[in-house]
Amino acid sequence: MNRNIRKLLTEMHEKNPDPICTYIYDLAGIQKHVKNMLKTMPKQTNLFYAIKANPDKKIIQALLPLVKGFEIASIGELKIVREVSKSVPILFGGPCKKDYELEMAIKENVSYIHVESLLELRKLISLTKKSDKHIQVLLRINLRTDTLPKTKILMGGRPSQFGIDEQLIEEAISILRDEENTHVHLSGFHFHSLSNNMQAELHVEMVTYYIRKVEQWKEIYGLDIKVINAGGGFGVSYDDSPGFDWPLFTSLLAQSQEVSNLSDTQLFFEPGRFIVADYGYYVAEVVDIKMSVGHCYALVRGGTHHNRLPASWGHNHPFAVEHLARWNYPFQRPELNNSNVTIVGELCTPKDQLYKDAKVEVLRVGDAIIFEKSGAYCWTISHHDFLGHPHPAFYYITEGDHYESNNNTD
Ligand SMILES: *Cc1c(COP(=O)(O)O)cnc(C)c1O
């Protein structure tokens, strides 16, 4: 926890009579973290940021000097990245691409398009021919294997809407080699099979399996492959269990025969969660505390319409309590001591729950609850306008523990 957050919250109370409700993103923390990640990565590897985890423009700006580029999956995301940089490399993925998206992506000079189906490949061939624009592609493959690590979110190694079935590779290659194709060039393969994997050893096994697969396809089809994109999916722990061990992952990777044999083929990673999750805080002030049928509830200004991750995953979201002094009423301030409390939001639905039966030492109305690990898939996946409450504020911690706010709350 950043030592200045307390000061910031006190200042917010001095300036504004309303209960606190804000996101705080630690940009300096993200930069330090990514610099550390880069230090141990083997020389054949490149780091991209999948912006869907958190497309906040200030985060993208903070990452711009550090990462190789950004992975995007829509024109909205493409625009955000291009507003930050006209030239930074972009990987364009995502299922269900429309013609206007493919055209815009080519116009905005994305580096690679991740092709997700045979139809998409055919459309791309015809669009690029018409516009006389060349494009490099990676084929996203859904592998026929049951050896992938088992995580909560699986996109590959089982039936899914993502990527091209491994059994269709031969057909994809023959489409690419057809004389109709004059402008689409195969640079490599893309895999993104899972999310939130905690096991570094298994992640190395998965990545080296990808590389071996690509080696086989190179042999069988006589391909010249420049890029293997091994996706994201590095896990973050939301409870006491250990998170993903990046130094172990990168050291095992560096020792692997498969990575040593890559020669000039580049291995890409495009994490989202692992880059930003730990550097976001969602802060919501306790507005009421009440007992109901023997259970205690703390109701906060905010909820799952701002941070839907706990409801989406059905987990308890880790938090810390920050005691704040402000209490302007002539009657007694409600207070809990050493009790269990369920933390809920301001929405008119019992689903609006952030933590069930948390043990707290002291919690008072007017204290702030700081939900940690709220940097990834929290604000961005939430139904912000359900019930029409005001959006949270957004604050950013920059170099030297300075804060800046963003008036734009969208
Ligand atoms: C979502 C996504 C990522 C990032 O996944 P994380 O689990 O956040 O690391 C990377 N690549 C693709 C194709 C994605 O859809």
Coordinates of C-alpha atoms and ligand atoms in Angstrom, one line a residue:
M1 CA 0.0 0.0 0.0
N2 CA 1.4 3.4 -1.0
R3 CA 2.0 5.6 2.0
N4 CA 0.4 8.6 0.5
I5 CA -3.0 7.1 -0.1
R6 CA -4.1 8.0 3.4
K7 CA -3.1 11.6 2.8
L8 CA -5.0 11.6 -0.5
L9 CA -8.1 10.2 1.1
T10 CA -8.0 12.8 3.9
E11 CA -7.6 15.6 1.4
M12 CA -10.6 14.2 -0.5
H13 CA -12.7 14.5 2.7
E14 CA -11.6 18.1 3.2
K15 CA -12.6 19.1 -0.3
N16 CA -15.8 17.1 -0.8
P17 CA -18.6 16.3 1.6
D18 CA -19.7 13.2 -0.4
P19 CA -18.4 9.8 0.6
I20 CA -15.2 8.7 -1.2
C21 CA -15.5 6.5 -4.2
T22 CA -12.4 6.4 -6.4
Y23 CA -10.0 4.3 -8.4
I24 CA -6.3 4.9 -7.7
Y25 CA -3.8 3.6 -10.3
D26 CA -0.2 3.4 -9.3
L27 CA 1.5 4.2 -12.6
A28 CA 5.0 4.4 -11.0
G29 CA 4.4 0.9 -9.5
I30 CA 3.4 -0.5 -12.9
Q31 CA 6.5 0.9 -14.5
K32 CA 8.8 -0.5 -11.8
H33 CA 7.1 -3.9 -12.1
V34 CA 7.4 -4.0 -15.8
K35 CA 11.1 -3.0 -15.7
N36 CA 11.6 -5.9 -13.3
M37 CA 9.7 -8.3 -15.6
L38 CA 11.9 -7.2 -18.6
K39 CA 15.2 -7.7 -16.6
T40 CA 14.8 -11.5 -16.6
M41 CA 13.2 -12.1 -20.0
P42 CA 15.3 -14.2 -22.5
K43 CA 16.6 -12.2 -25.4
Q44 CA 14.4 -14.0 -27.9
T45 CA 11.3 -12.7 -26.1
N46 CA 9.2 -9.5 -26.4
L47 CA 6.6 -8.1 -24.0
F48 CA 3.3 -6.6 -25.2
Y49 CA 0.4 -5.3 -23.0
A50 CA -3.1 -6.6 -23.7
I51 CA -5.0 -3.4 -23.1
K52 CA -8.4 -5.0 -22.4
A53 CA -7.2 -5.7 -18.9
N54 CA -7.2 -2.0 -18.3
P55 CA -7.4 0.4 -21.3
D56 CA -6.9 3.6 -19.2
K57 CA -4.9 6.0 -21.4
K58 CA -2.5 7.0 -18.6
I59 CA -1.6 3.4 -18.1
I60 CA -0.9 2.9 -21.8
Q61 CA 1.2 6.1 -21.7
A62 CA 3.1 4.8 -18.7
L63 CA 3.8 1.5 -20.5
L64 CA 4.7 3.0 -23.9
P65 CA 8.4 3.5 -23.2
L66 CA 8.8 0.0 -21.7
V67 CA 6.8 -2.6 -23.7
K68 CA 7.4 -3.6 -27.3
G69 CA 3.7 -2.8 -28.2
F70 CA 0.1 -3.4 -27.4
E71 CA -2.5 -6.1 -28.1
I72 CA -5.9 -4.8 -29.0
A73 CA -9.2 -6.5 -29.9
S74 CA -11.5 -3.7 -31.2
I75 CA -11.4 -0.4 -33.1
G76 CA -12.1 1.4 -29.8
E77 CA -9.0 -0.1 -28.3
L78 CA -7.1 0.7 -31.5
K79 CA -8.0 4.3 -31.2
I80 CA -6.9 4.6 -27.6
V81 CA -3.4 3.2 -28.5
R82 CA -3.1 5.4 -31.6
E83 CA -4.0 8.5 -29.6
V84 CA -1.0 7.6 -27.4
S85 CA 1.3 6.7 -30.2
K86 CA 1.0 6.9 -34.0
S87 CA 3.8 4.3 -34.5
V88 CA 4.0 1.8 -31.6
P89 CA 3.6 -1.8 -32.8
I90 CA 0.0 -3.1 -32.4
L91 CA -1.2 -6.7 -32.5
F92 CA -4.8 -7.0 -33.5
G93 CA -6.6 -10.0 -32.2
G94 CA -10.1 -11.0 -31.1
P95 CA -12.8 -13.2 -32.6
C96 CA -15.6 -12.0 -34.8
K97 CA -13.7 -9.3 -36.7
K98 CA -15.8 -7.2 -39.1
D99 CA -14.6 -5.9 -42.4
Y100 CA -14.5 -2.3 -41.1
E101 CA -12.3 -3.4 -38.3
L102 CA -9.9 -5.2 -40.6
E103 CA -9.8 -2.2 -42.9
M104 CA -9.2 0.3 -40.1
A105 CA -6.5 -1.9 -38.6
I106 CA -4.6 -2.0 -41.9
K107 CA -5.1 1.7 -42.3
E108 CA -3.7 2.4 -38.9
N109 CA -0.7 0.2 -39.6
V110 CA -1.1 -2.6 -37.1
S111 CA 2.0 -4.9 -37.2
Y112 CA 0.2 -8.2 -37.1
I113 CA -3.4 -9.4 -37.4
H114 CA -4.2 -12.5 -35.4
V115 CA -6.5 -14.4 -37.8
E116 CA -9.2 -16.4 -35.9
S117 CA -11.0 -18.3 -38.6
L118 CA -10.7 -19.5 -42.2
L119 CA -13.5 -17.1 -43.2
E120 CA -11.7 -14.2 -41.6
L121 CA -8.6 -15.2 -43.6
R122 CA -10.5 -15.3 -46.9
K123 CA -12.1 -11.9 -46.1
L124 CA -8.7 -10.4 -45.4
I125 CA -7.2 -11.8 -48.6
S126 CA -10.0 -10.1 -50.6
L127 CA -10.0 -6.8 -48.7
T128 CA -6.2 -6.4 -48.9
K129 CA -6.2 -7.2 -52.6
K130 CA -8.9 -4.6 -53.3
S131 CA -7.1 -1.9 -51.3
D132 CA -3.6 -3.0 -52.5
K133 CA -2.3 -3.1 -48.9
H134 CA 0.0 -5.8 -47.6
I135 CA -0.5 -7.3 -44.1
Q136 CA 1.4 -9.7 -41.9
V137 CA -0.7 -12.3 -40.0
L138 CA -0.4 -14.8 -37.2
L139 CA -2.8 -17.7 -37.3
R140 CA -4.4 -18.1 -33.9
I141 CA -4.6 -21.9 -33.3
N142 CA -6.8 -23.8 -30.8
L143 CA -4.6 -26.8 -30.1
R144 CA -6.0 -30.3 -29.9
T145 CA -4.5 -31.2 -26.6
D146 CA -5.5 -31.9 -23.1
T147 CA -2.1 -31.1 -21.6
L148 CA -2.7 -27.4 -21.0
P149 CA -2.8 -26.2 -17.4
K150 CA -6.4 -26.2 -16.0
T151 CA -7.4 -22.7 -15.0
K152 CA -10.7 -21.0 -14.3
I153 CA -10.8 -19.4 -17.7
L154 CA -9.8 -21.7 -20.7
M155 CA -9.9 -20.6 -24.3
G156 CA -8.0 -23.4 -25.9
G157 CA -7.4 -27.1 -25.7
R158 CA -11.2 -27.6 -25.8
P159 CA -14.1 -26.5 -28.0
S160 CA -14.3 -22.7 -28.0
Q161 CA -15.1 -19.7 -30.3
F162 CA -11.4 -18.7 -30.3
G163 CA -8.9 -19.4 -33.0
I164 CA -8.6 -22.0 -35.7
D165 CA -9.0 -25.6 -34.9
E166 CA -5.6 -27.3 -35.1
Q167 CA -7.0 -29.8 -37.6
L168 CA -7.7 -26.9 -40.0
I169 CA -4.1 -25.7 -40.3
E170 CA -3.5 -27.4 -43.6
E171 CA -6.6 -25.8 -45.1
A172 CA -5.5 -22.3 -43.7
I173 CA -2.0 -22.8 -45.3
S174 CA -3.5 -23.8 -48.7
I175 CA -5.8 -20.7 -48.6
L176 CA -2.7 -18.5 -47.9
R177 CA -0.8 -20.2 -50.8
D178 CA -3.7 -19.9 -53.3
E179 CA -2.9 -17.6 -56.2
E180 CA -5.9 -15.5 -55.1
N181 CA -3.7 -14.3 -52.2
T182 CA -1.4 -11.6 -53.1
H183 CA -1.2 -9.4 -50.0
V184 CA -1.6 -11.5 -46.9
H185 CA 1.7 -12.9 -45.5
L186 CA 2.0 -15.6 -42.8
S187 CA 4.5 -14.5 -40.2
G188 CA 3.7 -17.0 -37.5
F189 CA 1.3 -18.4 -35.0
H190 CA -0.6 -17.1 -32.0
F191 CA -1.8 -19.0 -28.9
H192 CA -3.8 -17.7 -26.0
S193 CA -5.2 -20.7 -24.3
L194 CA -6.0 -19.7 -20.7
S195 CA -6.1 -16.9 -18.1
N196 CA -4.9 -16.6 -14.6
N197 CA -2.5 -19.5 -14.5
M198 CA -0.5 -19.5 -11.2
Q199 CA 1.9 -22.3 -12.1
A200 CA 5.1 -21.1 -13.7
E201 CA 6.4 -24.6 -14.4
L202 CA 3.3 -25.6 -16.3
H203 CA 3.3 -22.3 -18.1
V204 CA 6.8 -23.1 -19.4
E205 CA 5.7 -26.5 -20.5
M206 CA 2.8 -25.0 -22.3
V207 CA 5.0 -22.4 -24.1
T208 CA 7.6 -25.0 -25.1
Y209 CA 4.8 -27.2 -26.4
Y210 CA 3.7 -24.3 -28.6
I211 CA 7.2 -23.9 -29.9
R212 CA 7.5 -27.7 -30.6
K213 CA 4.2 -27.6 -32.4
V214 CA 5.3 -24.7 -34.6
E215 CA 8.5 -26.6 -35.4
Q216 CA 6.4 -29.5 -36.6
W217 CA 4.3 -27.3 -38.8
K218 CA 7.4 -25.6 -40.2
E219 CA 8.7 -29.0 -41.2
I220 CA 5.4 -30.4 -42.6
Y221 CA 4.4 -27.3 -44.6
G222 CA 7.8 -25.7 -45.3
L223 CA 7.1 -22.5 -43.5
D224 CA 9.3 -19.5 -42.7
I225 CA 8.2 -18.5 -39.3
K226 CA 9.3 -15.2 -37.7
V227 CA 6.9 -14.9 -34.7
I228 CA 5.4 -17.1 -32.1
N229 CA 2.9 -15.3 -29.9
A230 CA 2.4 -17.3 -26.7
G231 CA -0.4 -15.0 -25.4
G232 CA -1.0 -13.9 -21.8
G233 CA -2.6 -15.7 -18.9
F234 CA -0.1 -15.1 -16.2
G235 CA -2.0 -15.4 -12.9
V236 CA -2.6 -13.1 -10.0
S237 CA -3.7 -14.5 -6.7
Y238 CA -6.7 -12.8 -5.0
D239 CA -6.3 -14.7 -1.7
D240 CA -3.3 -16.0 0.4
S241 CA -2.1 -18.5 -2.2
P242 CA 1.0 -17.6 -4.1
G243 CA 0.7 -15.8 -7.4
F244 CA 2.6 -16.4 -10.6
D245 CA 6.4 -16.6 -10.1
W246 CA 7.7 -14.6 -13.1
P247 CA 11.4 -14.9 -12.2
L248 CA 11.0 -18.7 -12.1
F249 CA 9.1 -18.7 -15.3
T250 CA 11.6 -16.6 -17.2
S251 CA 14.6 -18.5 -15.8
L252 CA 13.1 -21.9 -16.8
L253 CA 12.3 -20.5 -20.2
A254 CA 15.8 -19.2 -20.7
Q255 CA 17.1 -22.7 -19.8
S256 CA 14.8 -24.5 -22.2
Q257 CA 16.1 -26.1 -25.4
E258 CA 13.1 -24.9 -27.3
V259 CA 13.8 -21.2 -26.6
S260 CA 17.6 -21.7 -27.3
N261 CA 16.7 -23.2 -30.7
L262 CA 14.5 -20.3 -31.7
S263 CA 17.4 -18.5 -33.4
D264 CA 15.9 -15.4 -35.1
T265 CA 12.2 -16.3 -34.4
Q266 CA 10.8 -14.0 -31.8
L267 CA 8.6 -15.2 -29.0
F268 CA 5.9 -12.7 -27.9
F269 CA 4.0 -12.5 -24.6
E270 CA 1.0 -10.3 -24.3
P271 CA -0.2 -10.3 -20.6
G272 CA -2.9 -8.1 -19.4
R273 CA -3.8 -9.0 -15.8
F274 CA -0.2 -9.7 -14.6
I275 CA 1.0 -6.3 -15.7
V276 CA -1.7 -4.1 -14.0
A277 CA -3.7 -6.1 -11.4
D278 CA -1.6 -5.3 -8.4
Y279 CA -1.4 -1.6 -9.1
G280 CA -5.0 -0.6 -8.9
Y281 CA -7.0 0.3 -5.8
Y282 CA -10.7 0.7 -5.7
V283 CA -11.7 2.8 -2.7
A284 CA -15.2 3.0 -1.4
E285 CA -16.4 4.7 1.8
V286 CA -18.7 2.9 4.3
V287 CA -22.1 4.7 4.3
D288 CA -24.0 2.4 6.6
I289 CA -23.6 -0.6 8.9
K290 CA -26.5 -2.8 9.8
M291 CA -27.5 -6.1 11.3
S292 CA -29.9 -8.4 9.5
V293 CA -31.1 -11.7 10.9
G294 CA -27.8 -12.1 12.9
H295 CA -25.6 -11.1 10.0
C296 CA -23.7 -7.8 9.7
Y297 CA -23.5 -5.8 6.5
A298 CA -21.3 -2.8 5.6
L299 CA -22.8 -0.8 2.7
V300 CA -20.3 1.2 0.7
R301 CA -20.6 4.1 -1.8
G302 CA -19.8 2.0 -4.9
G303 CA -20.0 -1.7 -5.6
T304 CA -20.0 -4.2 -8.4
H305 CA -21.0 -1.6 -11.0
H306 CA -17.5 -0.2 -10.5
N307 CA -15.7 -3.4 -9.7
R308 CA -17.5 -6.5 -11.1
L309 CA -14.6 -8.9 -10.7
P310 CA -15.7 -10.4 -7.4
A311 CA -19.2 -10.9 -8.7
S312 CA -18.0 -12.2 -12.0
W313 CA -15.6 -14.8 -10.4
G314 CA -17.7 -15.4 -7.2
H315 CA -14.7 -14.5 -5.0
N316 CA -14.1 -12.3 -2.0
H317 CA -12.0 -9.4 -3.1
P318 CA -9.0 -8.6 -0.9
F319 CA -9.2 -5.3 1.0
A320 CA -7.7 -3.2 3.7
V321 CA -9.5 -0.7 6.0
E322 CA -8.3 2.9 6.2
H323 CA -9.7 4.7 9.3
L324 CA -10.7 8.2 8.5
A325 CA -11.5 10.9 11.0
R326 CA -14.5 12.7 9.4
W327 CA -17.8 12.3 11.3
N328 CA -20.0 15.4 11.1
Y329 CA -23.2 14.2 12.8
P330 CA -24.4 15.0 16.3
F331 CA -25.1 11.3 17.1
Q332 CA -22.9 8.3 17.7
R333 CA -20.8 6.9 14.9
P334 CA -21.7 3.2 14.2
E335 CA -18.7 1.0 14.7
L336 CA -17.8 -2.7 14.5
N337 CA -15.2 -4.4 16.7
N338 CA -13.8 -7.8 16.0
S339 CA -16.7 -9.0 14.0
N340 CA -17.6 -10.6 10.7
V341 CA -19.1 -8.4 8.1
T342 CA -20.3 -8.7 4.5
I343 CA -19.3 -5.8 2.4
V344 CA -21.9 -4.8 -0.2
G345 CA -22.5 -1.9 -2.6
E346 CA -25.2 0.6 -3.3
L347 CA -27.1 -1.4 -5.9
C348 CA -30.6 -2.7 -5.4
T349 CA -29.6 -6.3 -6.0
P350 CA -28.2 -9.0 -3.6
K351 CA -25.6 -9.8 -6.2
D352 CA -23.8 -6.5 -5.3
Q353 CA -21.4 -8.1 -2.9
L354 CA -17.7 -7.5 -2.7
Y355 CA -16.7 -9.7 0.2
K356 CA -18.7 -12.2 2.3
D357 CA -18.1 -12.6 6.0
A358 CA -14.8 -10.7 6.2
K359 CA -13.2 -10.6 9.7
V360 CA -12.5 -7.0 10.7
E361 CA -10.9 -5.5 13.8
V362 CA -12.5 -2.1 13.7
L363 CA -14.8 -0.7 11.0
R364 CA -16.8 2.5 11.3
V365 CA -19.2 4.3 9.0
G366 CA -17.0 6.9 7.2
D367 CA -14.0 4.6 7.0
A368 CA -12.6 3.8 3.6
I369 CA -12.4 0.2 2.3
I370 CA -9.5 -0.1 -0.1
F371 CA -9.9 -3.0 -2.5
E372 CA -6.5 -4.1 -3.6
K373 CA -5.6 -5.9 -6.8
S374 CA -8.2 -3.8 -8.7
G375 CA -6.0 -2.8 -11.6
A376 CA -7.2 -5.5 -14.1
Y377 CA -10.6 -6.5 -15.3
C378 CA -12.3 -4.4 -12.6
W379 CA -13.6 -1.0 -13.8
T380 CA -13.4 -2.1 -17.4
I381 CA -15.7 -5.1 -17.1
S382 CA -18.3 -3.4 -15.0
H383 CA -21.8 -2.2 -15.8
H384 CA -21.1 1.4 -14.9
D385 CA -24.5 2.9 -15.5
F386 CA -26.7 0.3 -13.9
L387 CA -28.8 2.3 -11.4
G388 CA -27.3 5.6 -12.5
H389 CA -25.0 6.3 -9.6
P390 CA -22.1 8.7 -10.3
H391 CA -18.9 7.1 -11.6
P392 CA -15.9 6.9 -9.3
A393 CA -13.1 9.5 -9.4
F394 CA -9.8 8.4 -10.9
Y395 CA -6.4 9.2 -9.4
Y396 CA -3.0 8.3 -10.5
I397 CA 0.2 7.9 -8.5
T398 CA 3.2 9.1 -10.6
E399 CA 7.0 9.2 -10.0
G400 CA 8.0 10.4 -6.5
D401 CA 4.6 9.5 -5.0
H402 CA 2.8 12.4 -6.7
Y403 CA -0.9 12.3 -7.4
E404 CA -2.8 13.5 -10.4
S405 CA -6.5 13.2 -11.0
N406 CA -8.5 12.8 -14.1
N407 CA -11.7 14.8 -14.5
N408 CA -12.8 12.5 -17.3
T409 CA -14.5 9.7 -15.4
D410 CA -15.4 7.5 -18.4
Ligands
LIG1 C1 -7.3 -11.2 -22.8 C2 -6.2 -11.6 -23.7 C3 -4.9 -11.5 -23.3 C4 -4.5 -11.1 -21.9 O1 -4.9 -12.1 -21.0 P1 -4.5 -12.0 -19.4 O2 -5.1 -13.2 -18.8 O3 -5.0 -10.7 -18.9 O4 -3.0 -12.0 -19.4 C5 -3.9 -11.8 -24.2 N1 -4.2 -12.2 -25.4 C6 -5.5 -12.3 -25.9 C7 -5.7 -12.8 -27.2 C8 -6.5 -12.0 -25.0 O5 -7.8 -12.2 -25.4

